mmCIF file with all atom_site columns, C-alpha atoms in Angstrom:
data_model
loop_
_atom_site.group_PDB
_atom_site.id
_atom_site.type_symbol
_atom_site.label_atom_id
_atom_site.label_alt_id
_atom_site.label_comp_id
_atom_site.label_asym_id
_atom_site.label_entity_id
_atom_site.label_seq_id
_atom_site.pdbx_PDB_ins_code
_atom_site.Cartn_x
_atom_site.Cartn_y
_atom_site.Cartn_z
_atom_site.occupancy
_atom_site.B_iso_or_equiv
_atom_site.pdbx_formal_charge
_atom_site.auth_seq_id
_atom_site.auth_comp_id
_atom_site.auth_asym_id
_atom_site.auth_atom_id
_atom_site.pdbx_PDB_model_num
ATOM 1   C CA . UNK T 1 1   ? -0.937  -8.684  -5.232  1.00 0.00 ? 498 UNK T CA 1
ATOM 2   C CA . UNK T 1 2   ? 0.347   -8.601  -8.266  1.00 0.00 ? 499 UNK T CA 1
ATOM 3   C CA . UNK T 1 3   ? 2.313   -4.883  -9.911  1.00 0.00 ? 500 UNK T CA 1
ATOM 4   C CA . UNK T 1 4   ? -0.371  -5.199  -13.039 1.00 0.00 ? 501 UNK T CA 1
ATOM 5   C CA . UNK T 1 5   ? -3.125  -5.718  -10.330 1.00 0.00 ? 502 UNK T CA 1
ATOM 6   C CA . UNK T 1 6   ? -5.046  -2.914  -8.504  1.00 0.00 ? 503 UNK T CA 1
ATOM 7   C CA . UNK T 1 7   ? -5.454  -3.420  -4.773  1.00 0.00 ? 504 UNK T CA 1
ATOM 8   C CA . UNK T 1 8   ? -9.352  -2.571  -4.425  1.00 0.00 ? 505 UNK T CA 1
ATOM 9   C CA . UNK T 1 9   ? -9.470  -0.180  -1.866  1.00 0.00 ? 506 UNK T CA 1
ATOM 10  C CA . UNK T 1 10  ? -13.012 -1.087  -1.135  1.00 0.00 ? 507 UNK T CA 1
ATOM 11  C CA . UNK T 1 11  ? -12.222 -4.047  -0.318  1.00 0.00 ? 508 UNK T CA 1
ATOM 12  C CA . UNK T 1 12  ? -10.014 -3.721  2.721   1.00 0.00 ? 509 UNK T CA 1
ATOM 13  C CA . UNK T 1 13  ? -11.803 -1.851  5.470   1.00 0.00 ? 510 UNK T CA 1
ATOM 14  C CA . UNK T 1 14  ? -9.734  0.289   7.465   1.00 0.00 ? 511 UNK T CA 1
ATOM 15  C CA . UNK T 1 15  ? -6.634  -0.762  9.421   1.00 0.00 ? 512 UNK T CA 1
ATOM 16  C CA . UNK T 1 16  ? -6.547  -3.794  7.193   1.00 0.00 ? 513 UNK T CA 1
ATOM 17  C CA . UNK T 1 17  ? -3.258  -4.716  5.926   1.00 0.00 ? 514 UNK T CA 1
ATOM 18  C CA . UNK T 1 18  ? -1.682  -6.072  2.467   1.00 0.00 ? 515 UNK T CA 1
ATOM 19  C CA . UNK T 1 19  ? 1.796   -7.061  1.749   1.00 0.00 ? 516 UNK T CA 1
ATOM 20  C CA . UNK T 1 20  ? 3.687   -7.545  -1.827  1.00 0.00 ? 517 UNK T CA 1
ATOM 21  C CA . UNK T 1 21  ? 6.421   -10.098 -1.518  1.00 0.00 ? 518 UNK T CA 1
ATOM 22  C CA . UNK T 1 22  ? 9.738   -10.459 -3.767  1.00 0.00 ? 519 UNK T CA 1
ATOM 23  C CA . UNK T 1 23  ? 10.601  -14.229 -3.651  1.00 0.00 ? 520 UNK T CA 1
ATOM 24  C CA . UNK T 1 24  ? 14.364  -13.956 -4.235  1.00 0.00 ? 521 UNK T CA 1
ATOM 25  C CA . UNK T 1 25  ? 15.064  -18.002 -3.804  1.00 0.00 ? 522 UNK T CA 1
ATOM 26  C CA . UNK T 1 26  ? 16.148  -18.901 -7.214  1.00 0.00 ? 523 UNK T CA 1
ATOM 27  C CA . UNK T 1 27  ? 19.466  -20.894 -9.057  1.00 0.00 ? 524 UNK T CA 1
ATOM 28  C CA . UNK T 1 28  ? 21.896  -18.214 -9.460  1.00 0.00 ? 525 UNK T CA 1
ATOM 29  C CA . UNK T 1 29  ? 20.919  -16.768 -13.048 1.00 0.00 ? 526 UNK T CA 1
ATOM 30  C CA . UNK T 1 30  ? 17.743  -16.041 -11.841 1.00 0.00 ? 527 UNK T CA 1
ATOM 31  C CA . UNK T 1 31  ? 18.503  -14.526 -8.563  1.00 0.00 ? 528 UNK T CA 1
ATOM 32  C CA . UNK T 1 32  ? 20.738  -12.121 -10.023 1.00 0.00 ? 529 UNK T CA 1
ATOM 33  C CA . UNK T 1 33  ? 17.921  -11.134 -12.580 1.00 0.00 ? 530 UNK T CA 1
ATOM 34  C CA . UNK T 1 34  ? 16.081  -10.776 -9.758  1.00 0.00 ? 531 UNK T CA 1
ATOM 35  C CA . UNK T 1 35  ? 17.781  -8.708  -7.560  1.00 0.00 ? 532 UNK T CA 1
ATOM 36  C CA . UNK T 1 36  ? 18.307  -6.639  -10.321 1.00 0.00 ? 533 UNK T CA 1
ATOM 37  C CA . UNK T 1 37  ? 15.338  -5.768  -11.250 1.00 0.00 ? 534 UNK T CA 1
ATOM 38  C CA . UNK T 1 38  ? 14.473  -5.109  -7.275  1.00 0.00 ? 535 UNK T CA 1
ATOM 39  C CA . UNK T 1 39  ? 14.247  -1.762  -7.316  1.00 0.00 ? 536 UNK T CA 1
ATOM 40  C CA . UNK T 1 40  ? 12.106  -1.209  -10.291 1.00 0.00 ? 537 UNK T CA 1
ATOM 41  C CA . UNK T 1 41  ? 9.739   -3.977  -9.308  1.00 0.00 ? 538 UNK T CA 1
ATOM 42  C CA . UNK T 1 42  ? 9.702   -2.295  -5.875  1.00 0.00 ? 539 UNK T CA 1
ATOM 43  C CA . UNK T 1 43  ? 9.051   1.611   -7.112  1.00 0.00 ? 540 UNK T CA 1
ATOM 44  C CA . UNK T 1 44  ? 6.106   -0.144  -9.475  1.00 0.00 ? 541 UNK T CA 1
ATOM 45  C CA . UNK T 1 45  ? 4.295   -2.128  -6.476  1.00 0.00 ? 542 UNK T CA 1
ATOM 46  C CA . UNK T 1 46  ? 4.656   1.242   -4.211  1.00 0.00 ? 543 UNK T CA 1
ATOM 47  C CA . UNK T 1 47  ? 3.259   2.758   -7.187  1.00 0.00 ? 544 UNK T CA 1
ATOM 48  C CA . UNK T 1 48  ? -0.038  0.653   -6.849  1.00 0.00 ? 545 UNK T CA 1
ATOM 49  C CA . UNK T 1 49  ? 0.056   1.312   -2.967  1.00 0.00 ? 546 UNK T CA 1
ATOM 50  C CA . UNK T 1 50  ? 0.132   4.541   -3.263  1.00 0.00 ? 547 UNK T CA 1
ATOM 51  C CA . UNK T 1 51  ? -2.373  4.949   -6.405  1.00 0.00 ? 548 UNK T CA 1
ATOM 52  C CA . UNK T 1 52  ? -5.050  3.291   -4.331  1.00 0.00 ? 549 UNK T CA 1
ATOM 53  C CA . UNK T 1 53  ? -4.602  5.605   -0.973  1.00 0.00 ? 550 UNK T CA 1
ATOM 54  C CA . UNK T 1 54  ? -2.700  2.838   1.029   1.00 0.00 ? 551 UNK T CA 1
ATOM 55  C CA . UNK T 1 55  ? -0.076  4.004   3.668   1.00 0.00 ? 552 UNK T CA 1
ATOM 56  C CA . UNK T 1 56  ? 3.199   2.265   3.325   1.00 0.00 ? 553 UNK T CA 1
ATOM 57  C CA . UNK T 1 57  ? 4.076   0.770   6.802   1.00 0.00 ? 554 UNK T CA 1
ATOM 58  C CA . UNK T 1 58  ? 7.653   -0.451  5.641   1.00 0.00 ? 555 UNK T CA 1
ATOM 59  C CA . UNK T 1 59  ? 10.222  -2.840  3.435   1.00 0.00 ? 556 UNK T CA 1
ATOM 60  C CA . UNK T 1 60  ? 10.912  -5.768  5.311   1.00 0.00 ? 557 UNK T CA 1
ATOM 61  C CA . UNK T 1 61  ? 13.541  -7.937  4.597   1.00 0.00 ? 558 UNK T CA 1
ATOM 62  C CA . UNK T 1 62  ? 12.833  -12.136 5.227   1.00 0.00 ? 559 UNK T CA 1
ATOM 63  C CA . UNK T 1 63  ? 15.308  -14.807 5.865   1.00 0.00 ? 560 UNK T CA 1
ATOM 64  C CA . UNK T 1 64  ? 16.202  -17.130 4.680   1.00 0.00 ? 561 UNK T CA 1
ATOM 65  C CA . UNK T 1 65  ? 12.825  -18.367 3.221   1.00 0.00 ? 562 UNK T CA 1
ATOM 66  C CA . UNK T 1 66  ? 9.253   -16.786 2.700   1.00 0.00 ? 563 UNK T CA 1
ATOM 67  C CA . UNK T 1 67  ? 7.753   -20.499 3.712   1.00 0.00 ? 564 UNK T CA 1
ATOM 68  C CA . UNK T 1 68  ? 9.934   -20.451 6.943   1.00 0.00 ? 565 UNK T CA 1
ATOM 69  C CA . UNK T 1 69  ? 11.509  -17.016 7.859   1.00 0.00 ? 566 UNK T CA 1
ATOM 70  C CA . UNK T 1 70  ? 13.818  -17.598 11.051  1.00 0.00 ? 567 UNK T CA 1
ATOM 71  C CA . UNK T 1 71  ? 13.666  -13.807 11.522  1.00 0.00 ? 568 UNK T CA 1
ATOM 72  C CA . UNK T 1 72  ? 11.951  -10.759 9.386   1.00 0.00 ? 569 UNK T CA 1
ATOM 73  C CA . UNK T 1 73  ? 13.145  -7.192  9.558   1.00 0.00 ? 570 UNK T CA 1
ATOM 74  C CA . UNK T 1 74  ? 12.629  -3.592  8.169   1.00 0.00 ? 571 UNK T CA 1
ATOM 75  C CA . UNK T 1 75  ? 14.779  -2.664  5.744   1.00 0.00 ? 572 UNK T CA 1
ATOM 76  C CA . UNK T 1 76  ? 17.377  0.665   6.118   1.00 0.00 ? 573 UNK T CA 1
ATOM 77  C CA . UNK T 1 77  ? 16.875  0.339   10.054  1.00 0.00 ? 574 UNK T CA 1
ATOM 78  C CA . UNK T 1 78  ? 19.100  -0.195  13.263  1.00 0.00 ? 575 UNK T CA 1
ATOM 79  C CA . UNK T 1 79  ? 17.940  -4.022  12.686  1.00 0.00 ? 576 UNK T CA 1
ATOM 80  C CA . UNK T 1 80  ? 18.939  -4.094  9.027   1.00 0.00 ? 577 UNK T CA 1
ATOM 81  C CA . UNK T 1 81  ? 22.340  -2.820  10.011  1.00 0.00 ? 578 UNK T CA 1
ATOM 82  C CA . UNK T 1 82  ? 22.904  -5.456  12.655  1.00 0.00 ? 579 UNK T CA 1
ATOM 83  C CA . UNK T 1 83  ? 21.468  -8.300  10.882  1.00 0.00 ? 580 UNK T CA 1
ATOM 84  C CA . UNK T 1 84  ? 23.995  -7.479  8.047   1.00 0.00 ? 581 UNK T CA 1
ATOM 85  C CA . UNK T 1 85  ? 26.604  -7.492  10.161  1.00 0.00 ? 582 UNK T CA 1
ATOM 86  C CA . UNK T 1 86  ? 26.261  -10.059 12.722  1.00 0.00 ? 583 UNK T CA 1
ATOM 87  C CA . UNK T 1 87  ? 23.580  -12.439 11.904  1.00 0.00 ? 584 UNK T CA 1
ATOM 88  C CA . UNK T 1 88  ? 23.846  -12.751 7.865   1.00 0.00 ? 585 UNK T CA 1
ATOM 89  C CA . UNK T 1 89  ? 26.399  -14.946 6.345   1.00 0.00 ? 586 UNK T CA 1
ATOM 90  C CA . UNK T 1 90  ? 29.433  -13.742 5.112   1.00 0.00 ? 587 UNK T CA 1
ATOM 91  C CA . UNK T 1 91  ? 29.861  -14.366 1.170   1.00 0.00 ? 588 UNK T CA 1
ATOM 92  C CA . UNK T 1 92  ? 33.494  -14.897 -0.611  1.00 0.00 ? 589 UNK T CA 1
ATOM 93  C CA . UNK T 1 93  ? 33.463  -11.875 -2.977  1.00 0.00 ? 590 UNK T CA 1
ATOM 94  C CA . UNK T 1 94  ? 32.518  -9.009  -0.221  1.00 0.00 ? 591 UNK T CA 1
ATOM 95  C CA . UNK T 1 95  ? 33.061  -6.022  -3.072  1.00 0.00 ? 592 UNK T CA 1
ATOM 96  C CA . UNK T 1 96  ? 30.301  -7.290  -5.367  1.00 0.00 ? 593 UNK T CA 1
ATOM 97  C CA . UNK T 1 97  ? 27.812  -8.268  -2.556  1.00 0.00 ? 594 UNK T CA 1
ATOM 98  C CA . UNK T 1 98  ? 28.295  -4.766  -1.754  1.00 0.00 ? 595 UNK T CA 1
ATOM 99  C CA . UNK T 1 99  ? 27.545  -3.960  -4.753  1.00 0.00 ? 596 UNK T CA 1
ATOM 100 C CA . UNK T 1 100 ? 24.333  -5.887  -5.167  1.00 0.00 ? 597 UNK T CA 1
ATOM 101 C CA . UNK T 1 101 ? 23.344  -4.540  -1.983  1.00 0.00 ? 598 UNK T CA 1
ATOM 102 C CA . UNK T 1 102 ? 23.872  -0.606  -2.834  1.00 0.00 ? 599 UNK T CA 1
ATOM 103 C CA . UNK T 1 103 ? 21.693  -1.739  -5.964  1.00 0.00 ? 600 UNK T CA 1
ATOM 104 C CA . UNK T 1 104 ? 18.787  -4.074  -4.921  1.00 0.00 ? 601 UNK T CA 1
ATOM 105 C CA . UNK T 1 105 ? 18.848  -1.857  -1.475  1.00 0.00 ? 602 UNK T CA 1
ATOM 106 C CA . UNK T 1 106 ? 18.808  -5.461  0.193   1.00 0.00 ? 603 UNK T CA 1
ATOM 107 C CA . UNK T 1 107 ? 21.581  -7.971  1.031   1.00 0.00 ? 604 UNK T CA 1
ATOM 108 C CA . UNK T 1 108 ? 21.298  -10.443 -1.941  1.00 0.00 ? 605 UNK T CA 1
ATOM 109 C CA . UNK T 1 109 ? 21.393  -13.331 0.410   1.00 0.00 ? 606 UNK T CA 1
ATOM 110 C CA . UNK T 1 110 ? 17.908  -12.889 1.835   1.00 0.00 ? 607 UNK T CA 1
ATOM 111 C CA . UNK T 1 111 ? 15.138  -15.140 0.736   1.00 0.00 ? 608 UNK T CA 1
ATOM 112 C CA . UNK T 1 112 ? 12.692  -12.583 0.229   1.00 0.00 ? 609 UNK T CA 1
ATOM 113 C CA . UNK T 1 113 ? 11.995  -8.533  0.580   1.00 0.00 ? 610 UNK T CA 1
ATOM 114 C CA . UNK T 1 114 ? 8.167   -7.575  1.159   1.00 0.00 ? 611 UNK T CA 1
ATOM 115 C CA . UNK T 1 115 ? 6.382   -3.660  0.961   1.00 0.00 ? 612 UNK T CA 1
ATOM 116 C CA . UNK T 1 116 ? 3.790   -3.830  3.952   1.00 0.00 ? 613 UNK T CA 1
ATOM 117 C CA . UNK T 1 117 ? 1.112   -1.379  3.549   1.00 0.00 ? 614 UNK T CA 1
ATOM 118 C CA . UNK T 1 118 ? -2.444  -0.404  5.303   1.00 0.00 ? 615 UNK T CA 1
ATOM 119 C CA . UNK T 1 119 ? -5.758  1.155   4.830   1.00 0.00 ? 616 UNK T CA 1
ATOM 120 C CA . UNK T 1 120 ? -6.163  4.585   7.031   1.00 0.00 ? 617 UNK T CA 1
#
């Protein structure tokens, strides 16, 4: 799904599932552009979700690649907290990873971030 596409309601019959996926593997310049534009990219795929009467199961976070995720977890959970702490990889320059973080509302390590949502 695509932000300028419209998820066709009729088309998914109820409990059926769709997902929107941020690939955030990139060289450096474009990662950055990226993660920031995150949250706007985010709030305009929700937008879709919600304009076609989907129910937003969560923001999951995947790393280290979409292709091969060694682990996937929501976002602002008990998870999120420990896999920031104890499982991701500690960068050089802590203050602006923090930084990115507060912004993109993900670690900017992770190889992708994906809105999961349903039909009721």
């Amino acid at each position: 799904m695509t932000v300028a596409d419209t998820v066709l309601s009729t088309r998914l019959a109820p409990g059926d599932a769709i997902a929107y996926v941020v690939t955030l593997n990139a060289p450096i310049a474009a990662r950055l552009v990226m993660l920031l534009t995150l949250p706007l990219r985010l709030r305009s795929a929700l937008r879709v979700i919600e304009r076609d009467r989907l129910v937003l199961v969560g923001r999951y976070a995947i790393d280290p690649d979409v292709e091969a995720p060694s682990f996937i977890y929501q976002l602002d959970s008990a998870a999120s907290r420990y896999a920031d702490r104890s499982m991701r990889p500690r960068g050089s320059d802590s203050r602006l990873r923090r930084l990115i973080t507060k912004w993109a509302g993900c670690d900017p390590a992770l190889g992708a971030v994906a809105l999961v949502a349903r039909k009721p």
